[in-house]
Amino acid sequence: MRFQLLGPLSIAEGEDVVVLKPSKPSSLLAALLIHPGSVVSTGYLLRALWDEDQPATARAALQSCVLRLRRLFTKYGVTGSLIEAVPGGYRMNADADTLDLVRFRTLVRAADGAGDAESELYRLKEALTLWQGPLLANVPSPMLHRDEVPGLTEERLRALERACDIELALGRCRQVLVDVWEAARRHPGRERFSEQLIEALYRTGRQSEALSEYRSVKGRLEEELGIDPGPGLQRLELAILRGDDLGPAAVDQAVPLPGRAPLALAEGPARPALAPAPAPADTPAALPPAPAAVSPVPLPVLPAPLPVPPVPSFTGRAAERAAINASLTARDPGAATVVVLSGAPGIGKTALALQAAHDCQEGFPGGVFILAMTRPDGSSVTPAEAMADLPAPGTAAGRILLVLDDVTSADQVRPLLPAAAGGAAVVTSRRGLAGLVATHGGTVHRLSTLDPEESLELLAATLGPARVHAEPAAARELARICGHFPLSLRIAAARLLTRPGLRIDDCVAWLAEDLPARLSLADDPRMSVPHVFGRALHRLEPRWQEAFRRLGDQLDGHEGLLLSSGALGGSAEAEEALERLADAGLLEEGPPGPYRIHLLLKIYARRQAREWNRSRTATAPH
């Protein structure tokens, strides 16, 4: 028999696990297991059971709880006395085989003494798997939750921080994103998790998301505590703005646990220090916390050019990519070349913009500046906020390239274009931004879905050619039910990558049961087709949102359905509604021809219509 303390308190025998009911004996057992092998005083146990409101018969009731626990152990075939009565209290012995807390601490100590990064990481990962949910969720002891749970949680978080540091140092940024994303959200007070998340995002080519995450953390600290981010976060922001190359890092640059010297682990190329001034290229630098007395250095006025990494597994878009590159590299002194990438949500606008920036960056010695124009909560960044991250017009050391991602209106862009005079700007938006093109010229690329062969290339690039070639028909069907949307394909591929034993055919069948709802990842809300569609819809005025839901009522089961204003009644307002929905990327084409709606958007519209109708029925007067 073994006890499980790191989660709901339970007793396990082989594969059978019994979760104990909330009771006084459960609180007593938890109090003893938290201190295995130690004498736990009677006074401590009384507080664990009754806190400060102890009845006159508390000591007798404590003895009764001990007897009930011993009977419970006998029920599970445990002979002998696990709970010893000793002078001053009780003691319960346990080892790594009988208590998960002891095993966790044993593994963490073994990790501390490991001689290489892989061994340390393996033991830390094994230790972290012992945590099985909310700590002591079924133990009704206010004192234990107040006085003991925080300390146990701290042990887990320190181990998780260390494991994430090692994975970052080994260059496994994509693997670490899942753990660190959840940790940063659940423990916003621990800035180290935010640093790890921002660094992992940046080193995987998601610079705009990294900066957006930093600004979110900074805003929360200022609003809730009235303080600035710590030196580590400030240095990381500066490194991202300067475009420092952070990876792959040498493993000995991982931040050690308190009181430990950094381990000299696997060798690798050094990265520049996250410091106010650029470090010499041949000088290895670590990322230790800065001394508290060191003041943050102001952001330099002219950041160094930003090296833009290629988009991982980027495939397709050959014609658009060539045309964009030709536009960006054309020289027209004094003018700003504007390239607008528009299209449905999830169609791959940001990926194409970043890949084009990577392709052309050598032609922009003044730097590449990637700005997220929408915050994670969906609100728009103001032009003034965006301009604060750009050099003043005429001050950059050569042509600059602006990548303005997820723009919501032409007015959001126009004030920023003087900064790119003589350079270029790539603007991504779900909207067509016809007003911007009318006033500033440029080219527009309205992205459509990938063709079937491009979809297969993307699946092969992410899953690996062998897995796709092993099930070619299933891979084609997966591409089809994903609608040939790059976002959908990447989400499906991520599911398959995290389940190496899952057949593509089985994944197809599971996804098809509930499209597009199952095209989502639980650990990252932004990697969700319904979430992305919903953000596009909720940016519209309420009357156009209602028009989309009414449209969902009219859609039948035909893929690639043609639409006209008659679908919404044939009025001038219906025509305007369809035009607004097309401009938002929720419909395609339009006057003088018919409108079209993509299969996934059609299913989403029908679901929105059903939910809307249920809501109206529930609130209608009876």
Coordinates of C-alpha atoms in Angstrom, one line a residue:
M1 CA 0.0 0.0 0.0
R2 CA 1.2 3.5 -0.7
F3 CA -0.1 6.9 0.2
Q4 CA -0.6 9.7 -2.3
L5 CA -0.4 13.2 -0.8
L6 CA 0.5 15.3 -3.9
G7 CA -3.0 15.8 -5.1
P8 CA -6.3 14.5 -3.5
L9 CA -5.3 12.4 -0.5
S10 CA -5.6 8.8 -1.5
I11 CA -4.5 5.3 -0.8
A12 CA -3.3 3.0 -3.6
E13 CA -2.8 -0.7 -3.9
G14 CA -1.4 -1.8 -7.2
E15 CA -3.5 -0.1 -9.9
D16 CA -6.4 0.5 -7.5
V17 CA -6.7 4.0 -6.0
V18 CA -9.2 5.1 -3.3
V19 CA -9.6 8.8 -2.8
L20 CA -10.5 9.4 0.9
K21 CA -13.7 11.3 1.8
P22 CA -13.3 14.7 3.5
S23 CA -13.2 14.0 7.2
K24 CA -11.3 14.5 10.4
P25 CA -9.3 11.3 9.9
S26 CA -8.3 12.5 6.5
S27 CA -7.0 15.7 8.0
L28 CA -5.1 13.7 10.6
L29 CA -3.6 11.4 8.0
A30 CA -2.5 14.4 5.9
A31 CA -0.9 16.1 8.9
L32 CA 1.1 13.0 9.7
L33 CA 2.2 12.4 6.1
I34 CA 3.4 15.9 5.6
H35 CA 6.0 15.2 8.2
P36 CA 7.0 11.6 7.5
G37 CA 9.1 9.9 10.1
S38 CA 9.0 12.9 12.4
V39 CA 7.2 13.3 15.7
V40 CA 4.1 15.4 15.1
S41 CA 3.1 17.1 18.3
T42 CA -0.4 16.7 19.7
G43 CA -0.9 20.5 19.6
Y44 CA -0.1 20.6 15.9
L45 CA -2.5 17.7 15.2
L46 CA -5.3 19.4 17.2
R47 CA -4.9 22.6 15.1
A48 CA -4.9 20.5 11.9
L49 CA -8.3 19.1 12.9
W50 CA -10.0 22.0 14.6
D51 CA -7.7 25.0 13.9
E52 CA -8.2 27.5 16.8
D53 CA -11.7 26.4 17.6
Q54 CA -11.0 23.2 19.5
P55 CA -13.7 21.5 21.6
A56 CA -13.2 20.6 25.2
T57 CA -13.0 16.9 24.2
A58 CA -10.5 17.5 21.4
R59 CA -7.8 15.2 22.8
A60 CA -10.2 12.3 23.2
A61 CA -11.5 12.9 19.7
L62 CA -8.0 12.9 18.4
Q63 CA -7.4 9.4 19.8
S64 CA -10.7 8.3 18.2
C65 CA -9.4 9.6 14.8
V66 CA -6.2 7.6 15.3
L67 CA -8.2 4.4 15.9
R68 CA -10.4 5.0 12.9
L69 CA -7.3 5.4 10.7
R70 CA -5.8 2.2 12.1
R71 CA -9.1 0.4 11.2
L72 CA -8.9 1.8 7.7
F73 CA -5.4 0.5 7.3
T74 CA -6.5 -3.0 8.5
K75 CA -9.3 -2.9 5.9
Y76 CA -6.6 -2.6 3.2
G77 CA -4.6 -5.5 4.6
V78 CA -1.9 -3.5 6.4
T79 CA -0.7 -5.3 9.5
G80 CA 1.3 -3.6 12.2
S81 CA 0.9 -0.1 13.5
L82 CA 1.7 2.6 10.9
I83 CA 0.9 5.3 13.4
E84 CA 3.1 5.2 16.4
A85 CA 2.1 6.9 19.7
V86 CA 5.2 8.6 21.1
P87 CA 5.8 11.0 23.9
G88 CA 4.3 14.3 23.0
G89 CA 2.4 13.2 19.8
Y90 CA 2.4 10.7 17.0
R91 CA 4.7 9.5 14.2
M92 CA 4.1 7.9 10.9
N93 CA 7.0 6.4 9.1
A94 CA 7.1 6.3 5.2
D95 CA 9.7 6.0 2.5
A96 CA 9.9 6.6 -1.2
D97 CA 8.0 3.4 -1.9
T98 CA 5.0 4.2 0.4
L99 CA 4.6 8.0 0.1
D100 CA 4.8 10.1 -3.1
L101 CA 6.1 13.2 -1.1
V102 CA 9.2 11.2 0.0
R103 CA 9.7 9.9 -3.5
F104 CA 9.4 13.5 -4.9
R105 CA 12.0 14.8 -2.6
T106 CA 14.3 11.9 -3.2
L107 CA 14.1 12.5 -7.0
V108 CA 14.7 16.2 -6.6
R109 CA 17.8 15.5 -4.5
A110 CA 19.0 13.0 -7.1
A111 CA 18.5 15.7 -9.8
D112 CA 20.6 18.1 -7.8
G113 CA 23.4 15.7 -7.8
A114 CA 23.2 14.6 -11.4
G115 CA 26.3 15.1 -13.5
D116 CA 24.6 16.2 -16.7
A117 CA 21.6 18.1 -17.9
E118 CA 19.7 15.1 -19.4
S119 CA 19.9 13.2 -16.2
E120 CA 18.9 16.1 -14.1
L121 CA 15.9 16.9 -16.4
Y122 CA 14.8 13.2 -16.4
R123 CA 14.7 13.1 -12.6
L124 CA 12.9 16.4 -12.3
K125 CA 10.3 15.4 -14.9
E126 CA 9.8 12.1 -13.1
A127 CA 9.3 14.0 -9.8
L128 CA 6.8 16.4 -11.3
T129 CA 4.7 13.6 -12.7
L130 CA 3.9 12.6 -9.1
W131 CA 1.7 15.7 -8.7
Q132 CA -1.8 14.6 -9.5
G133 CA -4.0 17.7 -9.2
P134 CA -5.1 20.3 -6.5
L135 CA -3.1 19.6 -3.4
L136 CA -5.2 18.1 -0.5
A137 CA -8.4 19.0 -2.3
N138 CA -10.4 16.5 -0.1
V139 CA -8.7 17.5 3.2
P140 CA -11.0 19.8 5.1
S141 CA -8.3 21.4 7.3
P142 CA -8.0 25.2 7.1
M143 CA -4.7 25.1 9.0
L144 CA -3.0 22.6 6.6
H145 CA -4.2 24.6 3.6
R146 CA -3.0 27.9 5.2
D147 CA 0.3 26.7 6.7
E148 CA 1.5 23.7 4.8
V149 CA 0.1 23.7 1.2
P150 CA 2.0 26.9 0.2
G151 CA 5.3 25.3 1.2
L152 CA 4.7 22.1 -0.7
T153 CA 3.5 24.1 -3.7
E154 CA 6.8 26.0 -3.5
E155 CA 8.8 22.8 -3.7
R156 CA 7.0 21.8 -6.9
L157 CA 7.3 25.3 -8.5
R158 CA 11.1 25.4 -7.8
A159 CA 11.5 22.0 -9.5
L160 CA 9.3 23.1 -12.4
E161 CA 11.3 26.3 -12.8
R162 CA 14.5 24.3 -12.9
A163 CA 13.2 21.8 -15.4
C164 CA 12.0 24.6 -17.7
D165 CA 15.4 26.4 -17.4
I166 CA 17.2 23.2 -18.5
E167 CA 14.8 22.6 -21.4
L168 CA 15.3 26.2 -22.5
A169 CA 19.0 25.9 -22.3
L170 CA 18.9 22.7 -24.3
G171 CA 17.0 24.6 -27.0
R172 CA 13.7 22.7 -26.5
C173 CA 11.6 25.8 -26.5
R174 CA 8.5 24.3 -28.1
Q175 CA 8.4 21.5 -25.6
V176 CA 8.7 23.9 -22.6
L177 CA 5.9 26.2 -23.8
V178 CA 3.1 23.9 -22.6
D179 CA 4.4 23.8 -19.0
V180 CA 5.5 27.3 -18.7
W181 CA 2.4 28.8 -20.3
E182 CA 0.2 27.2 -17.6
A183 CA 2.6 28.1 -14.8
A184 CA 2.8 31.7 -15.8
R185 CA -1.0 32.0 -15.8
R186 CA -1.5 30.1 -12.6
H187 CA 1.3 31.8 -10.7
P188 CA 1.5 35.4 -12.0
G189 CA 3.5 36.5 -9.0
R190 CA 6.5 34.4 -10.0
E191 CA 8.2 36.5 -12.6
R192 CA 10.6 33.7 -13.6
F193 CA 7.8 31.8 -15.3
S194 CA 6.9 34.9 -17.3
E195 CA 10.6 35.3 -18.3
Q196 CA 10.7 31.7 -19.4
L197 CA 7.5 32.1 -21.4
I198 CA 8.6 35.3 -23.1
E199 CA 12.0 33.8 -23.9
A200 CA 10.5 30.6 -25.3
L201 CA 8.0 32.5 -27.5
Y202 CA 10.8 34.7 -28.8
R203 CA 13.2 31.9 -29.5
T204 CA 10.5 30.0 -31.5
G205 CA 10.0 33.0 -33.8
R206 CA 7.0 34.5 -32.0
Q207 CA 8.5 37.9 -31.3
S208 CA 5.3 39.9 -31.4
E209 CA 3.6 37.5 -28.9
A210 CA 6.7 37.7 -26.7
L211 CA 6.5 41.5 -26.5
S212 CA 2.8 41.4 -26.0
E213 CA 3.2 39.0 -23.1
Y214 CA 5.9 41.3 -21.6
R215 CA 3.5 44.3 -21.9
S216 CA 0.7 42.3 -20.3
V217 CA 2.9 41.4 -17.3
K218 CA 4.2 45.0 -17.0
G219 CA 0.6 46.4 -17.1
R220 CA -0.6 44.0 -14.4
L221 CA 2.4 44.8 -12.1
E222 CA 1.8 48.5 -12.5
E223 CA -1.9 48.3 -12.0
E224 CA -2.0 45.8 -9.1
L225 CA 1.3 46.7 -7.2
G226 CA 2.5 49.9 -8.7
I227 CA 5.9 48.5 -9.5
D228 CA 8.0 47.8 -12.7
P229 CA 9.0 44.3 -13.8
G230 CA 12.1 42.9 -12.3
P231 CA 15.6 43.4 -13.9
G232 CA 15.4 39.9 -15.6
L233 CA 12.2 40.8 -17.4
Q234 CA 13.5 44.2 -18.4
R235 CA 16.7 42.8 -19.8
L236 CA 14.8 40.2 -21.7
E237 CA 12.5 42.9 -23.3
L238 CA 15.5 44.9 -24.3
A239 CA 17.2 41.9 -25.9
I240 CA 14.0 41.2 -27.9
L241 CA 13.7 44.8 -29.1
R242 CA 17.4 44.7 -30.0
G243 CA 17.0 41.4 -31.8
D244 CA 19.7 39.6 -29.7
D245 CA 20.2 36.0 -30.7
L246 CA 19.2 34.0 -27.6
G247 CA 19.6 30.5 -28.9
P248 CA 20.6 27.8 -28.9
A249 CA 22.0 28.5 -25.5
A250 CA 24.7 26.8 -23.6
V251 CA 23.1 24.7 -20.8
D252 CA 25.3 26.2 -18.1
Q253 CA 23.3 29.4 -18.7
A254 CA 20.2 28.0 -17.1
V255 CA 19.2 29.8 -13.9
P256 CA 20.1 27.6 -10.9
L257 CA 17.9 26.9 -8.0
P258 CA 18.7 29.2 -5.0
G259 CA 21.9 28.1 -3.2
R260 CA 23.2 26.1 -6.1
A261 CA 26.1 26.7 -8.4
P262 CA 25.3 26.6 -12.1
L263 CA 26.1 23.1 -13.6
A264 CA 28.5 22.9 -16.5
L265 CA 26.3 20.8 -18.7
A266 CA 26.3 20.2 -22.4
E267 CA 28.5 22.5 -24.4
G268 CA 26.9 24.8 -27.0
P269 CA 27.3 28.2 -28.6
A270 CA 27.1 31.1 -26.2
R271 CA 24.4 33.7 -26.5
P272 CA 24.7 37.4 -25.9
A273 CA 24.0 38.6 -22.5
L274 CA 20.6 40.1 -21.8
A275 CA 22.2 43.4 -20.8
P276 CA 21.7 47.0 -21.8
A277 CA 24.7 47.1 -24.1
P278 CA 25.6 44.4 -26.7
A279 CA 28.1 41.9 -25.5
P280 CA 31.0 40.9 -27.7
A281 CA 30.1 38.1 -30.0
D282 CA 32.7 35.8 -28.6
T283 CA 31.8 36.4 -25.0
P284 CA 29.6 33.8 -23.4
A285 CA 27.1 35.3 -21.0
A286 CA 24.5 33.8 -18.6
L287 CA 21.1 35.0 -17.4
P288 CA 21.6 35.4 -13.7
P289 CA 19.3 37.8 -11.8
A290 CA 20.8 41.2 -11.7
P291 CA 21.8 42.6 -8.3
A292 CA 18.9 44.6 -6.7
A293 CA 21.0 47.7 -6.6
V294 CA 21.5 47.9 -10.4
S295 CA 19.0 50.3 -12.0
P296 CA 17.4 49.4 -15.3
V297 CA 19.1 51.0 -18.2
P298 CA 16.8 53.1 -20.5
L299 CA 15.9 51.6 -23.9
P300 CA 18.3 52.8 -26.6
V301 CA 16.8 55.2 -29.1
L302 CA 18.0 53.2 -32.1
P303 CA 17.7 49.5 -31.6
A304 CA 20.0 47.2 -33.5
P305 CA 18.5 45.4 -36.5
L306 CA 16.3 42.5 -35.6
P307 CA 17.2 39.2 -37.1
V308 CA 14.0 37.5 -38.0
P309 CA 14.1 33.7 -37.9
P310 CA 12.3 31.6 -40.5
V311 CA 8.8 30.4 -39.7
P312 CA 9.0 26.8 -38.6
S313 CA 7.7 24.3 -41.2
F314 CA 6.6 27.1 -43.5
T315 CA 5.3 25.6 -46.7
G316 CA 3.3 26.8 -49.7
R317 CA 2.4 30.4 -50.7
A318 CA 5.1 30.3 -53.4
A319 CA 3.4 32.8 -55.7
E320 CA 2.4 35.2 -52.9
R321 CA 5.8 35.0 -51.3
A322 CA 7.6 35.8 -54.5
A323 CA 5.3 38.8 -55.2
I324 CA 5.7 40.1 -51.7
N325 CA 9.5 39.8 -51.8
A326 CA 9.5 41.6 -55.1
S327 CA 7.4 44.5 -53.6
L328 CA 9.5 44.8 -50.5
T329 CA 12.9 44.8 -52.3
A330 CA 11.8 47.4 -54.9
R331 CA 13.5 50.7 -54.4
D332 CA 11.4 53.8 -54.6
P333 CA 13.3 56.6 -52.7
G334 CA 11.1 58.6 -50.3
A335 CA 8.1 56.3 -50.6
A336 CA 6.8 53.7 -48.2
T337 CA 6.0 50.3 -49.9
V338 CA 2.9 48.9 -48.3
V339 CA 1.9 45.3 -48.6
V340 CA -1.4 44.3 -47.1
L341 CA -2.1 40.6 -46.3
S342 CA -5.8 39.9 -45.6
G343 CA -8.0 36.9 -45.4
A344 CA -10.0 34.7 -43.1
P345 CA -9.0 34.2 -39.5
G346 CA -6.5 31.3 -39.3
I347 CA -5.5 31.5 -42.9
G348 CA -1.8 32.1 -42.2
K349 CA -1.4 35.9 -42.7
T350 CA 1.1 36.3 -39.8
A351 CA 3.2 33.3 -40.8
L352 CA 3.5 34.6 -44.4
A353 CA 4.4 38.1 -43.1
L354 CA 7.1 36.8 -40.8
Q355 CA 8.5 34.5 -43.5
A356 CA 8.6 37.4 -46.0
A357 CA 10.4 39.6 -43.3
H358 CA 13.0 36.8 -42.9
D359 CA 13.5 36.5 -46.6
C360 CA 14.0 40.3 -47.1
Q361 CA 15.7 41.4 -43.9
E362 CA 19.1 41.9 -45.4
G363 CA 17.6 44.7 -47.6
F364 CA 16.6 46.7 -44.4
P365 CA 19.8 47.8 -42.6
G366 CA 17.8 50.1 -40.4
G367 CA 16.1 47.0 -38.8
V368 CA 12.9 45.0 -38.9
F369 CA 10.3 46.0 -36.3
I370 CA 7.5 43.5 -35.6
L371 CA 4.6 45.0 -33.7
A372 CA 1.4 43.2 -32.5
M373 CA -1.4 45.7 -33.1
T374 CA -3.9 43.8 -31.0
R375 CA -3.5 42.8 -27.4
P376 CA -4.1 39.3 -26.1
D377 CA -7.5 40.5 -24.7
G378 CA -8.6 41.5 -28.2
S379 CA -8.3 45.3 -27.7
S380 CA -6.4 47.4 -30.2
V381 CA -3.0 49.0 -29.6
T382 CA -3.1 52.7 -30.2
P383 CA -0.9 54.3 -32.8
A384 CA 0.9 56.3 -30.0
E385 CA 1.7 53.1 -28.2
A386 CA 3.0 51.5 -31.3
M387 CA 5.1 54.5 -32.2
A388 CA 6.9 54.4 -28.9
D389 CA 8.6 51.2 -30.2
L390 CA 9.7 52.7 -33.4
P391 CA 12.6 55.1 -34.3
A392 CA 11.7 58.7 -35.2
P393 CA 11.4 59.3 -38.9
G394 CA 14.8 59.8 -40.5
T395 CA 16.8 58.5 -37.5
A396 CA 17.2 54.8 -38.5
A397 CA 20.5 53.7 -40.0
G398 CA 19.0 52.8 -43.3
R399 CA 15.7 51.4 -44.7
I400 CA 13.4 49.8 -42.1
L401 CA 10.7 47.2 -42.4
L402 CA 7.6 47.4 -40.3
V403 CA 5.5 44.2 -39.8
L404 CA 2.2 45.4 -38.3
D405 CA 0.3 42.3 -37.3
D406 CA -3.4 42.0 -36.8
V407 CA -4.4 45.5 -37.6
T408 CA -8.0 46.5 -36.9
S409 CA -8.4 49.6 -39.1
A410 CA -6.6 51.8 -41.6
D411 CA -6.5 54.7 -39.0
Q412 CA -4.4 52.4 -36.8
V413 CA -1.7 52.2 -39.5
R414 CA -1.5 55.6 -41.1
P415 CA 0.3 57.4 -38.3
L416 CA 3.0 54.7 -38.3
L417 CA 3.9 54.8 -42.0
P418 CA 6.2 58.0 -41.9
A419 CA 8.6 55.9 -39.7
A420 CA 9.0 53.6 -42.7
A421 CA 9.6 56.4 -45.3
G422 CA 12.0 55.0 -47.8
G423 CA 11.4 51.5 -46.4
A424 CA 8.4 49.2 -46.4
A425 CA 5.5 48.0 -44.3
V426 CA 3.8 44.6 -44.2
V427 CA 0.3 44.8 -42.7
T428 CA -1.7 41.8 -41.7
S429 CA -5.4 42.2 -41.1
R430 CA -8.6 40.2 -41.4
R431 CA -10.0 43.3 -43.0
G432 CA -9.3 44.4 -46.6
L433 CA -8.0 47.9 -45.5
A434 CA -9.2 49.3 -48.8
G435 CA -9.1 52.8 -47.3
L436 CA -5.4 52.4 -46.5
V437 CA -4.6 51.3 -50.0
A438 CA -6.6 54.1 -51.5
T439 CA -4.6 56.8 -49.6
H440 CA -1.2 55.2 -49.5
G441 CA -1.1 52.8 -52.4
G442 CA 0.6 49.4 -52.2
T443 CA -0.5 45.9 -52.9
V444 CA -3.1 43.6 -51.4
H445 CA -2.8 39.8 -51.1
R446 CA -6.1 38.2 -50.1
L447 CA -5.0 34.8 -48.9
S448 CA -7.1 31.7 -49.6
T449 CA -6.8 28.3 -48.2
L450 CA -3.8 26.1 -49.1
D451 CA -4.3 23.7 -52.0
P452 CA -4.3 20.0 -51.2
E453 CA -0.7 19.4 -52.1
E454 CA 0.5 22.4 -50.0
S455 CA -1.6 21.0 -47.1
L456 CA 0.1 17.7 -47.3
E457 CA 3.5 19.4 -47.4
L458 CA 2.7 21.3 -44.2
L459 CA 1.6 18.1 -42.5
A460 CA 4.8 16.3 -43.7
A461 CA 6.9 19.3 -42.5
T462 CA 5.3 19.2 -39.0
L463 CA 4.6 15.5 -38.5
G464 CA 7.5 14.1 -40.5
P465 CA 7.3 12.6 -44.0
A466 CA 7.4 9.0 -42.7
R467 CA 4.2 9.4 -40.7
V468 CA 2.3 11.1 -43.6
H469 CA 3.6 8.6 -46.2
A470 CA 2.5 5.7 -43.9
E471 CA -1.2 6.9 -44.1
P472 CA -1.4 8.9 -47.3
A473 CA -5.2 8.6 -47.7
A474 CA -5.8 9.5 -44.0
A475 CA -3.4 12.5 -44.3
R476 CA -5.4 13.8 -47.3
E477 CA -8.7 13.4 -45.4
L478 CA -7.2 15.2 -42.4
A479 CA -6.2 18.1 -44.7
R480 CA -9.7 18.1 -46.1
I481 CA -11.6 18.2 -42.8
C482 CA -9.1 20.9 -41.6
G483 CA -10.4 22.9 -44.5
H484 CA -6.8 23.4 -45.8
F485 CA -6.5 26.2 -43.1
P486 CA -2.9 26.5 -41.9
L487 CA -4.1 27.0 -38.3
S488 CA -6.3 23.9 -38.4
L489 CA -3.5 21.8 -39.9
R490 CA -1.0 22.9 -37.3
I491 CA -3.5 22.2 -34.4
A492 CA -4.2 18.7 -35.8
A493 CA -0.5 18.1 -36.3
A494 CA 0.3 19.2 -32.7
R495 CA -2.3 16.7 -31.4
L496 CA -0.7 13.9 -33.4
L497 CA 2.9 14.9 -32.3
T498 CA 1.9 14.7 -28.6
R499 CA 0.4 11.3 -29.2
P500 CA 3.0 9.4 -31.3
G501 CA 1.0 6.2 -31.1
L502 CA -2.2 7.7 -32.5
R503 CA -3.0 6.9 -36.1
I504 CA -3.9 9.7 -38.4
D505 CA -7.0 7.9 -39.5
D506 CA -8.2 7.7 -35.8
C507 CA -7.5 11.4 -35.4
V508 CA -9.5 12.2 -38.5
A509 CA -12.5 10.3 -37.2
W510 CA -12.3 12.0 -33.8
L511 CA -12.1 15.5 -35.2
A512 CA -14.9 14.9 -37.7
E513 CA -17.3 14.1 -34.9
D514 CA -17.3 17.8 -33.7
L515 CA -15.9 20.3 -36.1
P516 CA -14.5 22.9 -35.6
A517 CA -14.8 22.6 -31.8
R518 CA -12.2 19.9 -31.6
L519 CA -9.7 21.9 -33.6
S520 CA -8.2 23.4 -30.5
L521 CA -5.4 22.8 -27.9
A522 CA -6.3 22.9 -24.2
D523 CA -2.9 24.3 -23.2
D524 CA -3.1 27.4 -25.5
P525 CA -6.5 29.1 -26.0
R526 CA -5.2 31.0 -29.0
M527 CA -4.5 27.7 -30.8
S528 CA -8.3 27.1 -31.3
V529 CA -10.3 27.6 -34.4
P530 CA -13.5 28.5 -32.6
H531 CA -11.6 31.0 -30.5
V532 CA -10.0 32.6 -33.6
F533 CA -13.3 32.8 -35.4
G534 CA -15.0 34.2 -32.3
R535 CA -12.4 37.0 -32.0
A536 CA -13.0 38.0 -35.6
L537 CA -16.8 38.0 -35.0
H538 CA -16.8 39.9 -31.8
R539 CA -14.8 42.7 -33.3
L540 CA -17.8 43.6 -35.4
E541 CA -20.7 45.8 -34.3
P542 CA -23.5 43.9 -32.6
R543 CA -25.8 44.2 -35.7
W544 CA -23.3 42.6 -37.9
Q545 CA -22.7 39.8 -35.4
E546 CA -26.4 39.2 -35.4
A547 CA -26.4 39.2 -39.2
F548 CA -23.7 36.4 -39.2
R549 CA -25.9 34.3 -36.8
R550 CA -29.0 34.9 -38.9
L551 CA -26.9 33.8 -41.9
G552 CA -26.1 30.6 -40.0
D553 CA -29.9 29.9 -39.9
Q554 CA -30.0 29.9 -43.8
L555 CA -27.0 27.6 -44.4
D556 CA -27.6 24.0 -45.5
G557 CA -25.1 21.2 -45.8
H558 CA -23.4 22.1 -49.1
E559 CA -19.7 22.9 -48.9
G560 CA -18.6 26.1 -50.7
L561 CA -22.2 27.5 -50.5
L562 CA -22.9 30.5 -52.7
L563 CA -24.6 33.4 -51.0
S564 CA -26.4 36.6 -52.0
S565 CA -28.1 39.3 -50.2
G566 CA -31.3 37.3 -50.5
A567 CA -30.0 35.1 -47.7
L568 CA -30.6 37.9 -45.3
G569 CA -33.7 39.3 -46.9
G570 CA -32.4 41.1 -50.0
S571 CA -32.5 44.6 -48.5
A572 CA -29.8 47.3 -48.8
E573 CA -28.9 46.5 -45.1
A574 CA -28.6 42.8 -46.0
E575 CA -26.1 43.8 -48.8
E576 CA -24.1 45.9 -46.4
A577 CA -24.1 43.1 -43.8
L578 CA -22.6 40.7 -46.3
E579 CA -20.0 43.3 -47.3
R580 CA -19.1 43.8 -43.6
L581 CA -18.8 40.1 -43.0
A582 CA -16.6 39.7 -46.1
D583 CA -14.4 42.6 -45.0
A584 CA -14.0 40.8 -41.6
G585 CA -12.8 37.7 -43.4
L586 CA -15.9 35.7 -42.5
L587 CA -17.0 35.5 -46.1
E588 CA -15.1 35.6 -49.4
E589 CA -15.6 37.2 -52.8
G590 CA -18.7 39.3 -53.2
P591 CA -20.1 41.9 -55.6
P592 CA -20.3 41.8 -58.5
G593 CA -20.2 38.0 -58.0
P594 CA -21.8 35.9 -55.2
Y595 CA -20.3 35.5 -51.8
R596 CA -18.8 32.2 -50.6
I597 CA -18.4 30.8 -47.1
H598 CA -15.8 28.3 -46.1
L599 CA -16.9 24.9 -44.7
L600 CA -15.4 25.5 -41.2
L601 CA -16.9 29.0 -41.1
K602 CA -20.3 27.5 -42.3
I603 CA -20.3 25.0 -39.4
Y604 CA -19.3 27.7 -37.0
A605 CA -22.1 30.0 -38.2
R606 CA -24.7 27.3 -37.8
R607 CA -23.5 26.6 -34.3
Q608 CA -23.6 30.3 -33.5
A609 CA -27.2 30.4 -34.9
R610 CA -28.3 27.5 -32.7
E611 CA -26.8 29.0 -29.6
W612 CA -28.3 32.4 -30.5
N613 CA -31.8 30.9 -31.0
R614 CA -31.6 29.0 -27.7
S615 CA -30.6 32.2 -25.9
R616 CA -33.5 34.1 -27.4
T617 CA -35.9 31.3 -26.5
A618 CA -34.7 31.2 -22.9
T619 CA -35.1 35.0 -22.4
A620 CA -38.4 35.4 -24.3
P621 CA -41.4 36.3 -22.2
H622 CA -43.8 33.3 -21.6

